[in-house]
mmCIF file with all atom_site columns, C-alpha atoms in Angstrom:
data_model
loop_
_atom_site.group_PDB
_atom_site.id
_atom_site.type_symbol
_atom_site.label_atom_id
_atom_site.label_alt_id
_atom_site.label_comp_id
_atom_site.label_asym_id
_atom_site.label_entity_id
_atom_site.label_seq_id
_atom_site.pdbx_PDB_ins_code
_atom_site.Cartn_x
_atom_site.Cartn_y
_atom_site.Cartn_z
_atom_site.occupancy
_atom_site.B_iso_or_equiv
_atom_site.pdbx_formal_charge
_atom_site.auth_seq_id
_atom_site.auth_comp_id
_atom_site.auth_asym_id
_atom_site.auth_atom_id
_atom_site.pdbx_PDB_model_num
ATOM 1   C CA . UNK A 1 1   ? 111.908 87.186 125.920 1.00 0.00 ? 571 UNK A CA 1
ATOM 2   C CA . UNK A 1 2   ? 111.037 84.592 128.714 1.00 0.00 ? 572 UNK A CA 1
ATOM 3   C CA . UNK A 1 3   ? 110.166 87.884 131.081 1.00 0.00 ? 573 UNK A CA 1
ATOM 4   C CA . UNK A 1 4   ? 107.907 88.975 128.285 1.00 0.00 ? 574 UNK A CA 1
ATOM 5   C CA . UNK A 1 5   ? 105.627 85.398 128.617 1.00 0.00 ? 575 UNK A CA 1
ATOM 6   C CA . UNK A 1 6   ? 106.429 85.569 132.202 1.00 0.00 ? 576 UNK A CA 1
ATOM 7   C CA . UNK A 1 7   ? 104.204 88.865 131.813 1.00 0.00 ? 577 UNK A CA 1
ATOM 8   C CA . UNK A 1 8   ? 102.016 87.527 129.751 1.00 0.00 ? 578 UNK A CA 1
ATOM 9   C CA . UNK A 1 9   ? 101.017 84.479 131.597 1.00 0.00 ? 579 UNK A CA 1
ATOM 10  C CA . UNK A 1 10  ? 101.431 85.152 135.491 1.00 0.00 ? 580 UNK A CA 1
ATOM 11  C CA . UNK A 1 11  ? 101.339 88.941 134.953 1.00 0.00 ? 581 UNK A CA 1
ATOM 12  C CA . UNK A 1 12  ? 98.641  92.075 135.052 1.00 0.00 ? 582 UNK A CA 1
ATOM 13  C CA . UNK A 1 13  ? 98.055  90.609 131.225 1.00 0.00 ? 583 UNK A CA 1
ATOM 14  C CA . UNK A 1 14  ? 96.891  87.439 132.490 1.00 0.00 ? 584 UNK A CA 1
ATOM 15  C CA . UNK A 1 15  ? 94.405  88.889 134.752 1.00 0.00 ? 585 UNK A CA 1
ATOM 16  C CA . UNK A 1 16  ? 92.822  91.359 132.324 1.00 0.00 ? 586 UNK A CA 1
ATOM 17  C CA . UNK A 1 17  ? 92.667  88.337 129.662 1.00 0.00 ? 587 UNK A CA 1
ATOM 18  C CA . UNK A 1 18  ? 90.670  86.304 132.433 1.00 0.00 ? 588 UNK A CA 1
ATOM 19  C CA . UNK A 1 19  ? 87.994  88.657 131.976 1.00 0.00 ? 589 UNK A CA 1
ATOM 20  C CA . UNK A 1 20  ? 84.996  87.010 130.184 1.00 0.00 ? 590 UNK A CA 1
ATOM 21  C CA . UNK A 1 21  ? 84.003  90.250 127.958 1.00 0.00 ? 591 UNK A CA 1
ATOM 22  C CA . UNK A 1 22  ? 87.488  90.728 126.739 1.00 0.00 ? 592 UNK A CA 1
ATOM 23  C CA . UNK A 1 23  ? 87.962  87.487 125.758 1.00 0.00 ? 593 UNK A CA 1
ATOM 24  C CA . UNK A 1 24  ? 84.502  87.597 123.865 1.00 0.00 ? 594 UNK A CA 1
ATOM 25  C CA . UNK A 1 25  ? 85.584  90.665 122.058 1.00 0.00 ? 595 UNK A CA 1
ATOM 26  C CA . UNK A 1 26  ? 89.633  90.793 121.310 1.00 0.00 ? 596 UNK A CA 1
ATOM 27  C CA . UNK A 1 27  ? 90.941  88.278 119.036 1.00 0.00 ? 597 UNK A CA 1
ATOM 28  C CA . UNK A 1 28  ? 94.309  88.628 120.700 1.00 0.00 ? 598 UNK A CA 1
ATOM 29  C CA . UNK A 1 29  ? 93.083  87.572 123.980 1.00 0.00 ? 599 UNK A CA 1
ATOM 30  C CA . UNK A 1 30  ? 91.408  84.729 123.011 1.00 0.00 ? 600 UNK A CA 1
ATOM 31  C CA . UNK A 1 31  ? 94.697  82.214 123.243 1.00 0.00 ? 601 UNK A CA 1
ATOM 32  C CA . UNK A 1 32  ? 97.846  82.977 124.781 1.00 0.00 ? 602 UNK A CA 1
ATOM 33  C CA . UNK A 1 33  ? 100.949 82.220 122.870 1.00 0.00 ? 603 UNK A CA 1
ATOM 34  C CA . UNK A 1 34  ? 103.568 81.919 125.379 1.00 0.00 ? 604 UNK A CA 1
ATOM 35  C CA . UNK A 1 35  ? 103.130 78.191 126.170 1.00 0.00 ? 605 UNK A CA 1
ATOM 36  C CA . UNK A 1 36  ? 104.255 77.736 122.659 1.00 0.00 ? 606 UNK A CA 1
ATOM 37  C CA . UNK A 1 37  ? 107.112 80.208 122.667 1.00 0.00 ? 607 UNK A CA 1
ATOM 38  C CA . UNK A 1 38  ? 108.673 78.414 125.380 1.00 0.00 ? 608 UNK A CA 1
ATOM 39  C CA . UNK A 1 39  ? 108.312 75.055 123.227 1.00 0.00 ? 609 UNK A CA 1
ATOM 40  C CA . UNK A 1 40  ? 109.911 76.531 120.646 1.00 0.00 ? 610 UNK A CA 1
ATOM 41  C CA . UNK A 1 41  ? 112.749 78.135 123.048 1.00 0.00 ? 611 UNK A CA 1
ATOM 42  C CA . UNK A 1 42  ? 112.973 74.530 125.097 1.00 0.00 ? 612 UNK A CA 1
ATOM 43  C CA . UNK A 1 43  ? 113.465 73.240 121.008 1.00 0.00 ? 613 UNK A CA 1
ATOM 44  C CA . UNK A 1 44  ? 116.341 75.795 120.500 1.00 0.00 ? 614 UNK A CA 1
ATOM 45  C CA . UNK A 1 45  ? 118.034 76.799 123.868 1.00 0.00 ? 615 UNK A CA 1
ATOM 46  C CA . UNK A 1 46  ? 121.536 75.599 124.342 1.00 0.00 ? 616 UNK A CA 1
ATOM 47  C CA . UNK A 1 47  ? 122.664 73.115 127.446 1.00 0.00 ? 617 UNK A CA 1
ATOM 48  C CA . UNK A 1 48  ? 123.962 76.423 129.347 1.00 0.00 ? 618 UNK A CA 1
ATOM 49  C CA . UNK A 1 49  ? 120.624 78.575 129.306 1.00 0.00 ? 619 UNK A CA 1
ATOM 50  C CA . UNK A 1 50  ? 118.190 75.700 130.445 1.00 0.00 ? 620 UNK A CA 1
ATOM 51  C CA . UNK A 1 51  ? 118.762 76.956 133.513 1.00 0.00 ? 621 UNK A CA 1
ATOM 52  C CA . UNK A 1 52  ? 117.503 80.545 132.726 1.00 0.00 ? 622 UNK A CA 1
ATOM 53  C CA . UNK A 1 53  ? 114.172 79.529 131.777 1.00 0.00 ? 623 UNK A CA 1
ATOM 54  C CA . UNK A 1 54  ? 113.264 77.499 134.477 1.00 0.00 ? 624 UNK A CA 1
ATOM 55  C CA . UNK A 1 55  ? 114.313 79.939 136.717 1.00 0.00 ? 625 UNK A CA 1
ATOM 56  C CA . UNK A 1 56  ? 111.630 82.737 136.421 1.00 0.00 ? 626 UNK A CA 1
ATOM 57  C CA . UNK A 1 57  ? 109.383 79.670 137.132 1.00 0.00 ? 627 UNK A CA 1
ATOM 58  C CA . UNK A 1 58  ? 111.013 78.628 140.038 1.00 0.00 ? 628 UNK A CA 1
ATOM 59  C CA . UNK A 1 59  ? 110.802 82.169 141.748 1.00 0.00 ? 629 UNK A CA 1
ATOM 60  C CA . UNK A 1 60  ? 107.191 82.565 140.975 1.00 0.00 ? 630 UNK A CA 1
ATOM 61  C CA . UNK A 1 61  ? 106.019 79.243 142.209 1.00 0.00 ? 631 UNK A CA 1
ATOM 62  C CA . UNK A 1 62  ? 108.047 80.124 145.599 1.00 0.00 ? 632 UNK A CA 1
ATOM 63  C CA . UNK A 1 63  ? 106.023 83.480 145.905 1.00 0.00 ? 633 UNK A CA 1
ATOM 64  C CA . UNK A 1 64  ? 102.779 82.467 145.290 1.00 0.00 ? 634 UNK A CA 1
ATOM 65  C CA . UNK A 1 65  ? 100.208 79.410 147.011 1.00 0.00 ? 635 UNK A CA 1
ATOM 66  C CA . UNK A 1 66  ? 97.463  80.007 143.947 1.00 0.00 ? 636 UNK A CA 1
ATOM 67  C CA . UNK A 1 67  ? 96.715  76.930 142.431 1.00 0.00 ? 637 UNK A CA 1
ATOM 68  C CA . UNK A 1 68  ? 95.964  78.802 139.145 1.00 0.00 ? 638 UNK A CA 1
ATOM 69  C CA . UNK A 1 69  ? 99.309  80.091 139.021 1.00 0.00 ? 639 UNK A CA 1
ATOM 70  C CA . UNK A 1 70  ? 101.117 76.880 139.995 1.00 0.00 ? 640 UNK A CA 1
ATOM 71  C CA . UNK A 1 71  ? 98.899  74.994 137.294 1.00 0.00 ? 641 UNK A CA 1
ATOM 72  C CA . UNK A 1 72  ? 100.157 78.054 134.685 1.00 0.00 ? 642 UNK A CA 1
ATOM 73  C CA . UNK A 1 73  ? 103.896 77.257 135.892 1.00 0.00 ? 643 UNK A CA 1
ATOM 74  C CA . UNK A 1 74  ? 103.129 73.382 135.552 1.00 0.00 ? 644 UNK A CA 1
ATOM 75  C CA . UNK A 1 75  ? 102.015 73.562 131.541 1.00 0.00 ? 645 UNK A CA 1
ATOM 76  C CA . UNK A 1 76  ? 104.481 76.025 130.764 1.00 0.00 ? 646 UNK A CA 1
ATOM 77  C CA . UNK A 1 77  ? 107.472 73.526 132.737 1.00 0.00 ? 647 UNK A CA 1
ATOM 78  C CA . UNK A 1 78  ? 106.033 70.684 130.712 1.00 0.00 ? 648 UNK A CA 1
ATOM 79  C CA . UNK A 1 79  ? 105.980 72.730 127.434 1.00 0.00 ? 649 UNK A CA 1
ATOM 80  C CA . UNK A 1 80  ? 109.887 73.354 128.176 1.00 0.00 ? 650 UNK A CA 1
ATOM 81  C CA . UNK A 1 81  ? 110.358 69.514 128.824 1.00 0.00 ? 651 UNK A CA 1
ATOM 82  C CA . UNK A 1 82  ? 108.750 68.939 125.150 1.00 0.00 ? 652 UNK A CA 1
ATOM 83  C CA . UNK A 1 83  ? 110.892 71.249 123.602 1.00 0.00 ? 653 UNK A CA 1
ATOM 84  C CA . UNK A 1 84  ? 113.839 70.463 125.307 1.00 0.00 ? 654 UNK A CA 1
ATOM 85  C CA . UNK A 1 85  ? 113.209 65.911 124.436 1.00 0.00 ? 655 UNK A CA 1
ATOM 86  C CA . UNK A 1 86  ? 113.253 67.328 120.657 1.00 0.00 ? 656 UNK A CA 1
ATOM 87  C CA . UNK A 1 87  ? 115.978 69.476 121.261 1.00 0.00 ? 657 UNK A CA 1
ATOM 88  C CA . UNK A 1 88  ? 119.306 68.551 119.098 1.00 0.00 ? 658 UNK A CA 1
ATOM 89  C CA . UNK A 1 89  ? 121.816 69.894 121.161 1.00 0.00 ? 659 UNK A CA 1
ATOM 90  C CA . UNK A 1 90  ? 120.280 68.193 124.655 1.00 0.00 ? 660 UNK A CA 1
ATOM 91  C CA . UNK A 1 91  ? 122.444 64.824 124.893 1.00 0.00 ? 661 UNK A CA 1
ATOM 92  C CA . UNK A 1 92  ? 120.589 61.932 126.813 1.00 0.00 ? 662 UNK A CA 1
ATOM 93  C CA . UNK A 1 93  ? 123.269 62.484 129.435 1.00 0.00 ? 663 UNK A CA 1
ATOM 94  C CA . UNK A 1 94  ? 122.188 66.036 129.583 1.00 0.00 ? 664 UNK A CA 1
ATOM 95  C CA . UNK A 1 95  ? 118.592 65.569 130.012 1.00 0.00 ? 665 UNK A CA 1
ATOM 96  C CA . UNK A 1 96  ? 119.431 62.670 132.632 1.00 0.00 ? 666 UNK A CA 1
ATOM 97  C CA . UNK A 1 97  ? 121.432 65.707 134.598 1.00 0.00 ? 667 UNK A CA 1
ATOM 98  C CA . UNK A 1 98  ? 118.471 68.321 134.260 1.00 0.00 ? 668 UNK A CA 1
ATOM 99  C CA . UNK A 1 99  ? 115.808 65.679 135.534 1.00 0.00 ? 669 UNK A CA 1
ATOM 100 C CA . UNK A 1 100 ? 117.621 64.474 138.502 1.00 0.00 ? 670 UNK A CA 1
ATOM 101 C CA . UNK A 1 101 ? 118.925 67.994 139.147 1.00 0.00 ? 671 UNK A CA 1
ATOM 102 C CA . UNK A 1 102 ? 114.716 68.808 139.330 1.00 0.00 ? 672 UNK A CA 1
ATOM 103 C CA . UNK A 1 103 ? 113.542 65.901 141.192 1.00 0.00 ? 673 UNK A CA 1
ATOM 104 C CA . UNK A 1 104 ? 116.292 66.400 144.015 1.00 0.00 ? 674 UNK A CA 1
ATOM 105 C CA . UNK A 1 105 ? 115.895 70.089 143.773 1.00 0.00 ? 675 UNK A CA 1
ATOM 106 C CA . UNK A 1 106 ? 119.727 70.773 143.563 1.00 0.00 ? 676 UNK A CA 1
ATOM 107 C CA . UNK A 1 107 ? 120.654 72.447 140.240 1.00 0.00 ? 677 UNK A CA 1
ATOM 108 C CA . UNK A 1 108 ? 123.692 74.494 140.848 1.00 0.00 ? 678 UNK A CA 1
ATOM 109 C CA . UNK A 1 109 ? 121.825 77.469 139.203 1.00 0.00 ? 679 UNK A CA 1
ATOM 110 C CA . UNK A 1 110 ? 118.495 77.393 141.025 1.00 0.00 ? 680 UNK A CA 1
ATOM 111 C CA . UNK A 1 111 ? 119.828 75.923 144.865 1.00 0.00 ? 681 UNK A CA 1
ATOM 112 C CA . UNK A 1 112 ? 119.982 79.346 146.788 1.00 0.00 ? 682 UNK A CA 1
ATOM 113 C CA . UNK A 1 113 ? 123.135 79.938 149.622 1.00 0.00 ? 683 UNK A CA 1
ATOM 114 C CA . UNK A 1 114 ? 120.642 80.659 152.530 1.00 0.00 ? 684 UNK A CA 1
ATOM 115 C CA . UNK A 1 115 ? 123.546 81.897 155.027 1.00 0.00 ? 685 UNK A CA 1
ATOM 116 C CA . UNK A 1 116 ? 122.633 82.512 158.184 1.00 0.00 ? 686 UNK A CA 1
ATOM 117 C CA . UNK A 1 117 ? 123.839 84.862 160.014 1.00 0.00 ? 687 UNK A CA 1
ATOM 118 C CA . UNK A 1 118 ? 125.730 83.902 163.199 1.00 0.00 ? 688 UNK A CA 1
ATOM 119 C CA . UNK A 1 119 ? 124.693 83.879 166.418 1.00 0.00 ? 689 UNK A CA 1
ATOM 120 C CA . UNK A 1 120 ? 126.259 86.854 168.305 1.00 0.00 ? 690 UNK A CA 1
ATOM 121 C CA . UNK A 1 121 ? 128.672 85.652 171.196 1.00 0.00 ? 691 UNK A CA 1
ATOM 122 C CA . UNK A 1 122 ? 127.268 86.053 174.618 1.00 0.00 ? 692 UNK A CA 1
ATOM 123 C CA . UNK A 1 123 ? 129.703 88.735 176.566 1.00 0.00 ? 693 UNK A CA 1
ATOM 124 C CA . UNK A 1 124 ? 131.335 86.539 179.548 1.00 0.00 ? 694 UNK A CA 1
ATOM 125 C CA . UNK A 1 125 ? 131.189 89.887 181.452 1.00 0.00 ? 695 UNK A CA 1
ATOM 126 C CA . UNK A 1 126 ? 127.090 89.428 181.672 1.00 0.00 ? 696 UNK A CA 1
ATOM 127 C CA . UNK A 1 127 ? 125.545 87.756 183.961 1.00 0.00 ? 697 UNK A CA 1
ATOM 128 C CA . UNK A 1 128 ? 123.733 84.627 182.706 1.00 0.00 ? 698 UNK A CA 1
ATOM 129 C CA . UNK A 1 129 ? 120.156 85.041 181.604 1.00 0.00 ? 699 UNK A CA 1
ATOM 130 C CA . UNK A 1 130 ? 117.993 83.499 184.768 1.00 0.00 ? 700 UNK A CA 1
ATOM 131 C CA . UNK A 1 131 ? 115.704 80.224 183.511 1.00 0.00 ? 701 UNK A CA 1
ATOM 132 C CA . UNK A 1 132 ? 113.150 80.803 186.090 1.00 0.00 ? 702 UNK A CA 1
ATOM 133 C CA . UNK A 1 133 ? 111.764 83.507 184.020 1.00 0.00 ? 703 UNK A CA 1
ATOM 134 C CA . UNK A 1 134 ? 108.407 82.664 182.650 1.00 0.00 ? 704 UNK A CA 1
ATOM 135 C CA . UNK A 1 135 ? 107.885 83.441 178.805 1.00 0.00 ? 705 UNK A CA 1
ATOM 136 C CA . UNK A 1 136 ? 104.692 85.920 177.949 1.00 0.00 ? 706 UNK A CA 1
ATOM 137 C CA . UNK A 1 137 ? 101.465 83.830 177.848 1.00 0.00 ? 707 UNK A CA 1
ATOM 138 C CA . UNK A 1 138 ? 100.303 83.107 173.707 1.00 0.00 ? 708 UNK A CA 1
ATOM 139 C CA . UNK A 1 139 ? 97.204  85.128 172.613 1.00 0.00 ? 709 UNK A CA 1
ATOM 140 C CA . UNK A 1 140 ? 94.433  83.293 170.525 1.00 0.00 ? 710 UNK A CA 1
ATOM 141 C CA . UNK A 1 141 ? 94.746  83.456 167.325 1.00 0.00 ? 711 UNK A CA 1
ATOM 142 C CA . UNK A 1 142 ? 98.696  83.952 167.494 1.00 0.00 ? 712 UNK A CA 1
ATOM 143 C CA . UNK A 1 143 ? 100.721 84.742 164.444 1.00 0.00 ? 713 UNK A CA 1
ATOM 144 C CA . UNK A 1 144 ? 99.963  83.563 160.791 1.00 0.00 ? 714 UNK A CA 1
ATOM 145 C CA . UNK A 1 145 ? 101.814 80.413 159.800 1.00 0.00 ? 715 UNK A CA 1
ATOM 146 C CA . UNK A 1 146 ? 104.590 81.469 157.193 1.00 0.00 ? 716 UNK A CA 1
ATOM 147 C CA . UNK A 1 147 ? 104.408 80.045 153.619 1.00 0.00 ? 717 UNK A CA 1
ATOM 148 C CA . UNK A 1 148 ? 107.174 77.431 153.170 1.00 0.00 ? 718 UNK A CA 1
ATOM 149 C CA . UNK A 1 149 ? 109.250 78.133 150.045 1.00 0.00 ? 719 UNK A CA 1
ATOM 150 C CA . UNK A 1 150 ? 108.951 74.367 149.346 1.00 0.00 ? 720 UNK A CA 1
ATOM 151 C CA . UNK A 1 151 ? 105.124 74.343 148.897 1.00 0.00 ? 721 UNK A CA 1
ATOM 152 C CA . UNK A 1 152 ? 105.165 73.842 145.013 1.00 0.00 ? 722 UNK A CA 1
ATOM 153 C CA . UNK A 1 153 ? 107.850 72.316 144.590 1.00 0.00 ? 723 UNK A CA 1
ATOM 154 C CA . UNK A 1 154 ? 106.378 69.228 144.211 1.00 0.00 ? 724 UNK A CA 1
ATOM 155 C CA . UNK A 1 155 ? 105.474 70.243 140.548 1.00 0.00 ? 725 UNK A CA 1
ATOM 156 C CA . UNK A 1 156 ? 109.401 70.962 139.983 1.00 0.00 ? 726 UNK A CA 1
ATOM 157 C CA . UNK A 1 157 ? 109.948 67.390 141.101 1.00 0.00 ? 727 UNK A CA 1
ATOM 158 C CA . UNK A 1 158 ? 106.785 65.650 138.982 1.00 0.00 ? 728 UNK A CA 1
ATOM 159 C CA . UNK A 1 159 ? 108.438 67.877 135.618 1.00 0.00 ? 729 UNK A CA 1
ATOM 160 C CA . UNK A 1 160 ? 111.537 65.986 136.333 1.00 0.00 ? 730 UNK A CA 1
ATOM 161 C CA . UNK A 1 161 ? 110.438 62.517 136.763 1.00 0.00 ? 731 UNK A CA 1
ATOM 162 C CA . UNK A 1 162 ? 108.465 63.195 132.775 1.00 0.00 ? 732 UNK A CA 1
#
């Protein structure tokens, strides 16, 4: 379900509902219906699958830098949260865990094991690389800077600390 209002709000349905004479003329594009779906799932889910709908959200806010999008992921985390306060089975101690498990960004489900891989081991039959060598001179304009995967996660954090 949560990859069908995944579609709905960050995918190719999202855009086509943005456009002004669709929304004028389709009733069903008027509203989307997904933020409430995941109240009602953040009402309903059990401890174990919190994790699974927050998820999704973490891997698009990672892939994208649109502010559109990251607002989308914001309302639809704090739609979750609402669900999830009113939510019988979610203990005090449990919603203590899930909101300091978002603001220090260490959930066991949503941490990624970045391994690197290990340097190779220099062969002691080589001779040592000489330091005298100069490195290439940088060209203007150089190589893009590289997205950080941390750039949103500022909104993972503020979500916790509601």
């Amino acid at each position: 379900m949560t990859e069908i209002f995944n579609h709905e709000l960050f995918g190719a349905l999202a855009e086509e509902k943005e456009v002004k004479q669709i929304l004028s003329k389709v009733m069903e594009a008027r509203r989307s219906k997904s933020y409430d779906s995941y109240e009602i799932l953040g009402k309903f889910v059990g401890k174990q699958q919190v994790t699974k709908l927050i998820l999704p959200l973490k891997e698009i806010l990672q892939n994208t830098t649109s502010l559109k999008l990251a607002r989308k992921v914001h309302e639809t985390l704090r739609r979750i949260i609402a669900g999830l306060i009113v939510n019988p089975d979610m203990t005090a101690d449990a919603l203590l865990l899930l909101s300091y498990g978002l603001v220090s960004e260490n959930l066991p489900l949503l941490t990624e094991k970045e391994k690197k891989p290990a340097a190779p081991v220099p062969d002691a039959r080589l001779p040592p690389q000489s330091c005298l060598l100069l490195p290439a001179t940088p060209v203007r304009g150089g190589p893009k800077a590289v997205v950080n995967k941390k750039t949103n996660m500022h909104i993972f954090i503020e979500s916790g600390l509601r």
